[in-house]
Short mmCIF file of C-alpha atoms in Angstrom, two decimals:
data_model
loop_
_atom_site.label_atom_id
_atom_site.label_comp_id
_atom_site.label_asym_id
_atom_site.label_seq_id
_atom_site.Cartn_x
_atom_site.Cartn_y
_atom_site.Cartn_z
CA UNK E 213 -129.37 152.17 -136.92
CA UNK E 214 -127.61 148.81 -137.20
CA UNK E 215 -128.56 146.26 -139.17
CA UNK E 216 -129.14 143.17 -136.20
CA UNK E 217 -130.40 140.76 -139.09
CA UNK E 218 -126.58 139.81 -139.15
CA UNK E 219 -125.17 139.35 -135.91
CA UNK E 220 -127.22 141.13 -132.94
CA UNK E 221 -126.59 141.19 -129.71
CA UNK E 222 -129.80 142.81 -128.35
CA UNK E 223 -130.39 143.04 -125.24
CA UNK E 224 -126.24 141.63 -123.93
CA UNK E 225 -124.51 143.79 -122.34
CA UNK E 226 -121.29 143.49 -122.48
CA UNK E 227 -117.76 145.23 -120.41
CA UNK E 228 -114.97 146.11 -122.51
CA UNK E 229 -111.65 147.16 -120.72
CA UNK E 230 -109.63 149.77 -122.66
CA UNK E 231 -112.24 151.57 -124.95
CA UNK E 232 -110.45 154.72 -124.80
CA UNK E 233 -109.63 154.30 -127.78
CA UNK E 234 -108.19 152.47 -131.09
CA UNK E 235 -108.95 148.11 -130.96
CA UNK E 236 -111.11 148.44 -128.17
CA UNK E 237 -113.39 151.76 -129.22
CA UNK E 238 -113.84 149.99 -132.55
CA UNK E 239 -115.28 146.63 -130.12
CA UNK E 240 -117.44 149.27 -128.95
CA UNK E 241 -118.77 150.79 -131.57
CA UNK E 242 -119.29 147.20 -133.53
CA UNK E 243 -121.22 145.51 -130.83
CA UNK E 244 -123.28 148.58 -130.62
CA UNK E 245 -123.96 148.63 -133.95
CA UNK E 246 -125.33 145.18 -133.92
CA UNK E 247 -127.79 146.48 -130.51
CA UNK E 248 -125.41 145.64 -127.83
CA UNK E 249 -124.83 148.42 -124.87
CA UNK E 250 -121.81 148.34 -123.64
CA UNK E 251 -119.04 148.76 -120.42
CA UNK E 252 -116.34 150.70 -121.87
CA UNK E 253 -113.27 150.83 -118.64
CA UNK E 254 -110.68 152.73 -119.43
CA UNK E 255 -108.05 155.28 -117.27
CA UNK E 256 -108.66 157.93 -119.14
CA UNK E 257 -111.21 160.04 -120.36
CA UNK E 258 -114.13 157.50 -122.71
CA UNK E 259 -116.31 160.39 -123.96
CA UNK E 260 -115.11 160.22 -127.37
CA UNK E 261 -116.34 156.72 -127.59
CA UNK E 262 -119.23 157.30 -125.91
CA UNK E 263 -119.88 159.91 -128.82
CA UNK E 264 -119.86 157.52 -131.33
CA UNK E 265 -121.40 154.60 -129.64
CA UNK E 266 -124.39 157.00 -128.96
CA UNK E 267 -124.48 158.20 -132.92
CA UNK E 268 -124.94 154.19 -133.72
CA UNK E 269 -127.64 153.76 -131.54
CA UNK E 270 -126.05 152.56 -129.18
CA UNK E 271 -125.89 152.60 -125.18
CA UNK E 272 -122.06 153.06 -122.99
CA UNK E 273 -121.06 152.60 -119.02
CA UNK E 274 -117.97 154.57 -118.57
CA UNK E 275 -116.79 153.19 -115.91
CA UNK E 276 -112.73 154.61 -114.71
CA UNK E 277 -110.37 152.49 -113.19
CA UNK E 278 -106.30 152.42 -113.27
CA UNK E 279 -105.94 147.47 -115.04
CA UNK E 280 -102.80 148.00 -113.82
CA UNK E 281 -104.19 147.85 -110.08
CA UNK E 282 -104.09 143.93 -110.37
CA UNK E 283 -106.41 143.99 -107.14
CA UNK E 284 -109.09 146.20 -108.16
CA UNK E 285 -109.46 144.59 -111.21
CA UNK E 286 -112.07 141.14 -109.53
CA UNK E 287 -114.11 143.31 -107.53
CA UNK E 288 -114.28 146.44 -110.34
CA UNK E 289 -116.51 144.16 -112.28
CA UNK E 290 -118.38 142.46 -109.25
CA UNK E 291 -119.76 146.66 -108.77
CA UNK E 292 -120.56 146.38 -112.41
CA UNK E 293 -122.68 143.39 -111.40
CA UNK E 294 -123.85 144.57 -108.40
CA UNK E 295 -124.65 148.12 -109.21
CA UNK E 296 -125.91 147.48 -112.53
CA UNK E 297 -126.89 144.35 -113.38
CA UNK E 298 -125.07 141.61 -114.80
CA UNK E 299 -122.50 140.72 -118.12
CA UNK E 300 -123.17 138.45 -120.97
CA UNK E 301 -119.75 139.18 -121.89
CA UNK E 302 -116.26 140.64 -121.40
CA UNK E 303 -113.75 141.33 -123.48
CA UNK E 304 -110.02 142.16 -122.45
CA UNK E 305 -108.60 144.91 -124.65
CA UNK E 306 -106.16 147.34 -122.57
CA UNK E 307 -103.05 146.18 -122.69
CA UNK E 308 -99.41 147.84 -122.73
CA UNK E 309 -95.95 148.02 -124.12
CA UNK E 310 -92.53 149.11 -122.95
CA UNK E 311 -89.88 149.21 -125.12
CA UNK E 312 -86.15 148.14 -124.05
CA UNK E 313 -83.34 145.78 -125.53
CA UNK E 314 -84.40 141.93 -123.31
CA UNK E 315 -80.85 143.25 -121.11
CA UNK E 316 -81.74 146.02 -120.38
CA UNK E 317 -85.94 145.53 -119.42
CA UNK E 318 -86.48 146.68 -116.03
CA UNK E 319 -88.12 144.56 -113.18
CA UNK E 320 -90.51 147.15 -112.74
CA UNK E 321 -91.51 147.36 -116.06
CA UNK E 322 -91.32 143.56 -117.10
CA UNK E 323 -94.29 143.72 -113.93
CA UNK E 324 -96.39 146.69 -114.62
CA UNK E 325 -96.57 144.71 -118.55
CA UNK E 326 -97.56 141.56 -117.54
CA UNK E 327 -99.20 143.19 -114.48
CA UNK E 328 -102.04 144.22 -117.43
CA UNK E 329 -101.59 142.75 -119.74
CA UNK E 330 -101.64 138.66 -118.35
CA UNK E 331 -102.75 138.92 -113.55
CA UNK E 332 -105.25 141.46 -114.09
CA UNK E 333 -106.72 140.11 -117.93
CA UNK E 334 -106.89 136.67 -115.86
CA UNK E 335 -108.15 137.80 -113.09
CA UNK E 336 -111.57 139.34 -114.92
CA UNK E 337 -111.97 136.35 -116.43
CA UNK E 338 -112.43 134.73 -113.23
CA UNK E 339 -114.57 137.25 -111.67
CA UNK E 340 -117.02 136.72 -114.69
CA UNK E 341 -116.55 133.04 -114.36
CA UNK E 342 -117.47 133.11 -111.35
CA UNK E 343 -120.63 135.57 -111.11
CA UNK E 344 -121.61 133.87 -114.30
CA UNK E 345 -121.45 130.20 -113.31
CA UNK E 346 -123.36 131.31 -110.12
CA UNK E 347 -126.07 132.55 -111.15
CA UNK E 348 -126.60 128.99 -114.48
CA UNK E 349 -125.46 132.02 -117.25
CA UNK E 350 -124.60 131.92 -119.85
CA UNK E 351 -121.06 134.52 -121.14
CA UNK E 352 -118.15 135.02 -124.23
CA UNK E 353 -115.56 135.99 -122.82
CA UNK E 354 -112.94 138.38 -126.21
CA UNK E 355 -109.39 138.21 -125.12
CA UNK E 356 -107.21 140.38 -127.85
CA UNK E 357 -104.34 138.57 -128.70
CA UNK E 358 -101.12 140.22 -131.00
CA UNK E 359 -99.66 138.36 -133.55
CA UNK E 360 -96.54 138.33 -130.58
CA UNK E 361 -98.34 135.70 -129.26
CA UNK E 362 -97.29 133.56 -131.89
CA UNK E 363 -93.57 135.28 -132.84
CA UNK E 364 -90.98 136.56 -130.67
CA UNK E 365 -90.84 140.01 -132.48
CA UNK E 366 -88.12 142.53 -130.90
CA UNK E 367 -87.52 144.84 -128.08
CA UNK E 368 -90.65 143.88 -126.94
CA UNK E 369 -89.69 141.15 -124.40
CA UNK E 370 -92.33 141.36 -121.71
CA UNK E 371 -95.49 141.92 -124.56
CA UNK E 372 -94.71 139.22 -126.03
CA UNK E 373 -94.16 136.69 -123.19
CA UNK E 374 -97.31 138.57 -122.57
CA UNK E 375 -99.34 138.07 -124.96
CA UNK E 376 -98.69 134.32 -125.42
CA UNK E 377 -99.88 133.78 -121.98
CA UNK E 378 -103.21 135.06 -123.19
CA UNK E 379 -102.87 132.45 -125.85
CA UNK E 380 -102.40 129.59 -123.39
CA UNK E 381 -104.96 131.34 -120.93
CA UNK E 382 -107.40 131.50 -123.06
CA UNK E 383 -106.38 128.10 -124.31
CA UNK E 384 -107.50 126.67 -120.53
CA UNK E 385 -110.15 128.87 -120.61
CA UNK E 386 -111.60 127.66 -123.54
CA UNK E 387 -111.31 123.97 -122.35
CA UNK E 388 -112.68 124.32 -118.97
CA UNK E 389 -114.99 127.28 -119.11
CA UNK E 390 -117.05 125.48 -122.34
CA UNK E 391 -118.72 122.66 -121.01
CA UNK E 392 -120.33 125.67 -118.02
CA UNK E 393 -121.67 127.62 -121.04
CA UNK E 394 -118.92 130.16 -121.13
CA UNK E 395 -117.47 130.30 -124.43
CA UNK E 396 -113.24 131.76 -124.00
CA UNK E 397 -111.41 133.63 -127.79
CA UNK E 398 -108.47 135.52 -128.46
CA UNK E 399 -107.90 137.65 -132.06
CA UNK E 400 -104.40 139.34 -132.68
CA UNK E 401 -104.41 141.47 -134.46
CA UNK E 402 -100.63 142.70 -136.45
#
């Protein structure tokens, strides 16, 4: 089982976007090890994550969603809240990258990255906070930013801009919602 004495998420339900591989999968498994239930959101199979969460003794619910569809992000969170109960946390991990010299990056590639990496992040936060505040619930939001939230990078203009935006929206929401019981932070792997 897990060592819940150091850090416990027992009884907590946490939504993790991009939970199918990489950092998102690692976060999902870590939540399970700490006793939390994971709602994984992704556009591809999360069977491997579900298996790893189960091996860690946790509960996993897979939700198939394409977070590039920004209009569906908030309603998806609302549906999860309505159908399976309130959420205690939100981890905005899903992201995409498009590589090209800045002079060659298409507007479509710019928009695609901004939609997934920044717009959907904000809309999920907004939906989470609306629900939590309406019910007088406390909550935690963690964004996965990047070292490129602080640096320029090369050939990743839209990704770098989106991750700068994630850092900015993290700071804004942390200031705006802290007194209302919603804690907002970011991690910047790199």
